[in-house]
Structure formats: structure tokens, C-alpha cells
mmCIF file of C-alpha atoms in Angstrom:
data_model
loop_
_atom_site.group_PDB
_atom_site.id
_atom_site.type_symbol
_atom_site.label_atom_id
_atom_site.label_comp_id
_atom_site.label_asym_id
_atom_site.label_seq_id
_atom_site.Cartn_x
_atom_site.Cartn_y
_atom_site.Cartn_z
ATOM 1 C CA MET A 179 0.000 0.000 0.000
ATOM 2 C CA GLY A 180 1.474 3.350 -1.026
ATOM 3 C CA LYS A 181 1.756 6.446 1.165
ATOM 4 C CA GLY A 182 -1.228 8.087 -0.552
ATOM 5 C CA LYS A 183 -3.404 5.032 -0.001
ATOM 6 C CA ILE A 184 -2.514 4.699 3.676
ATOM 7 C CA GLY A 185 -3.248 8.402 4.043
ATOM 8 C CA GLU A 186 -6.709 7.890 2.564
ATOM 9 C CA CYS A 187 -7.307 4.926 4.901
ATOM 10 C CA ALA A 188 -6.283 7.125 7.842
ATOM 11 C CA ARG A 189 -8.687 9.881 6.718
ATOM 12 C CA GLN A 190 -11.532 7.369 6.375
ATOM 13 C CA ALA A 191 -10.836 5.982 9.844
ATOM 14 C CA ARG A 192 -10.695 9.485 11.378
ATOM 15 C CA ARG A 193 -14.081 10.354 9.869
ATOM 16 C CA ARG A 194 -15.719 7.272 11.378
ATOM 17 C CA LEU A 195 -14.121 7.112 14.828
ATOM 18 C CA ARG A 196 -14.925 9.172 17.895
ATOM 19 C CA GLU A 197 -13.595 12.706 18.252
ATOM 20 C CA ILE A 198 -11.313 11.632 21.144
ATOM 21 C CA ASP A 199 -9.693 8.836 19.077
ATOM 22 C CA THR A 200 -6.420 9.424 17.231
ATOM 23 C CA VAL A 201 -5.199 7.836 13.980
ATOM 24 C CA ILE A 202 -1.441 7.967 13.292
ATOM 25 C CA GLU A 203 0.284 6.920 10.060
ATOM 26 C CA LEU A 204 3.352 5.011 11.278
ATOM 27 C CA SER A 205 4.549 3.904 7.847
ATOM 28 C CA LYS A 206 3.306 3.344 4.304
ATOM 29 C CA SER A 207 1.567 0.185 5.539
ATOM 30 C CA THR A 208 0.807 0.760 9.224
ATOM 31 C CA LEU A 209 -1.702 2.832 11.145
ATOM 32 C CA ALA A 210 -1.807 3.241 14.914
ATOM 33 C CA LEU A 211 -5.110 3.984 16.592
ATOM 34 C CA ILE A 212 -5.245 5.540 20.048
ATOM 35 C CA LEU A 213 -8.665 4.779 21.530
ATOM 36 C CA PRO A 214 -8.984 6.406 24.994
ATOM 37 C CA HIS A 215 -11.418 4.795 27.436
ATOM 38 C CA THR A 216 -11.614 1.667 25.256
ATOM 39 C CA GLY A 217 -10.864 -1.825 26.525
ATOM 40 C CA LYS A 218 -9.970 -4.870 24.474
ATOM 41 C CA GLU A 219 -13.614 -5.684 23.694
ATOM 42 C CA GLY A 220 -14.227 -2.109 22.515
ATOM 43 C CA ALA A 221 -11.123 -2.292 20.323
ATOM 44 C CA GLN A 222 -12.541 -5.464 18.747
ATOM 45 C CA VAL A 223 -15.723 -3.522 17.911
ATOM 46 C CA VAL A 224 -13.598 -0.807 16.269
ATOM 47 C CA ILE A 225 -11.723 -3.469 14.262
ATOM 48 C CA THR A 226 -15.005 -4.873 12.949
ATOM 49 C CA LYS A 227 -16.102 -1.350 12.029
ATOM 50 C CA LEU A 228 -12.800 -0.625 10.217
ATOM 51 C CA GLU A 229 -12.930 -3.888 8.270
ATOM 52 C CA SER A 230 -16.320 -2.895 6.874
ATOM 53 C CA PHE A 231 -14.947 0.119 4.983
ATOM 54 C CA LEU A 232 -11.138 -0.060 4.674
ATOM 55 C CA PRO A 233 -9.862 -1.752 1.513
ATOM 56 C CA GLY A 234 -7.474 -4.686 1.591
ATOM 57 C CA THR A 235 -6.495 -7.151 4.275
ATOM 58 C CA TRP A 236 -5.554 -5.823 7.689
ATOM 59 C CA SER A 237 -3.970 -7.343 10.776
ATOM 60 C CA TYR A 238 -4.260 -5.886 14.246
ATOM 61 C CA GLY A 239 -2.191 -5.707 17.398
ATOM 62 C CA ILE A 240 -4.112 -4.548 20.461
ATOM 63 C CA ALA A 241 -2.569 -3.156 23.640
ATOM 64 C CA VAL A 242 -4.694 -1.909 26.542
ATOM 65 C CA TYR A 243 -3.569 0.485 29.267
ATOM 66 C CA PRO A 244 -2.596 -0.368 31.986
ATOM 67 C CA ASP A 245 -2.843 -4.145 31.455
ATOM 68 C CA ASN A 246 -0.292 -4.264 28.616
ATOM 69 C CA GLY A 247 1.940 -1.316 29.481
ATOM 70 C CA LYS A 248 2.320 1.671 31.761
ATOM 71 C CA ASP A 249 3.249 4.188 29.037
ATOM 72 C CA GLY A 250 3.125 4.728 25.293
ATOM 73 C CA GLU A 251 6.434 3.001 24.649
ATOM 74 C CA GLU A 252 5.396 -0.189 26.428
ATOM 75 C CA LEU A 253 1.948 -0.152 24.807
ATOM 76 C CA PHE A 254 3.384 0.231 21.296
ATOM 77 C CA ALA A 255 5.894 -2.556 21.960
ATOM 78 C CA TYR A 256 3.110 -4.864 23.148
ATOM 79 C CA ALA A 257 0.902 -3.956 20.164
ATOM 80 C CA GLU A 258 3.804 -4.598 17.779
ATOM 81 C CA VAL A 259 4.319 -8.105 19.164
ATOM 82 C CA ALA A 260 0.568 -8.773 18.970
ATOM 83 C CA LEU A 261 0.531 -7.503 15.370
ATOM 84 C CA LYS A 262 3.371 -9.833 14.370
ATOM 85 C CA GLU A 263 1.552 -12.743 16.016
ATOM 86 C CA SER A 264 -1.566 -11.817 14.039
ATOM 87 C CA TRP A 265 0.433 -11.893 10.779
ATOM 88 C CA GLU A 266 1.862 -15.303 11.610
ATOM 89 C CA LYS A 267 -1.574 -16.753 12.391
ATOM 90 C CA LYS A 268 -3.023 -15.512 9.087
ATOM 91 C CA ASP A 269 -0.253 -16.846 6.867
ATOM 92 C CA PRO A 270 2.925 -18.179 8.482
ATOM 93 C CA GLY A 271 6.026 -16.949 6.689
ATOM 94 C CA ALA A 272 4.210 -14.635 4.278
ATOM 95 C CA PRO A 273 4.731 -10.852 4.413
ATOM 96 C CA VAL A 274 1.675 -8.761 5.276
ATOM 97 C CA GLN A 275 1.302 -5.494 3.424
ATOM 98 C CA GLU A 276 -1.068 -3.685 5.730
ATOM 99 C CA GLY A 277 -1.449 -3.437 9.471
ATOM 100 C CA ALA A 278 -2.821 -1.459 12.343
ATOM 101 C CA SER A 279 -1.797 -1.144 15.965
ATOM 102 C CA ILE A 280 -4.539 -0.327 18.376
#
């Protein structure tokens, strides 16, 4: 997915999420979503919502404060590991072109 396409996906997500949520473009193939006051179950609801309108195949890594980290660095690290595990479950050994950390 090119930079322009990930930018459009980020814009679409921003339009459909709550005002307090944040969408960050981490790379040409990765978005990070910051969903305040949202637990793991709520993040799963957001994932289902995103899958209904974002093109392509996406994988997700979810990290919840404070269960999975005490600060942003720890939460991103946990989400990154969860994202890699998600890729491996979908297709072991195959590269995934798109992803999101929540």
C-alpha cells in the first residue's frame, strides 16, 4: 500500500471514529489507533467497524492500558508483538502489506 493510499485509509478511519480517538500513520503500511477509554472488547468492535470500509487485508495488534503497558512506549511494543503474532496466524512466513496497531 502506497503512502497516498494509507493516508486515505487514515482519513476514512478518522471520519468514522470518535472525536477523542487518534489515527497515526506510522509507515506506508501501518496505522496506529489511540482509543482512549476503550478496553480490548471495545477495540474489537472498532476493528469490525474498520474492516467494513477499509480496503485490503488488515492485521491488528491490540494493547490496553494499563494491562499491557504503563506508558506509550510499552503499549506500542506490546501492540507490535501482537501484530506480528496476528500476521503469523493468518499466513505463516508470508509478508503482510497492511497493518494497524490499536
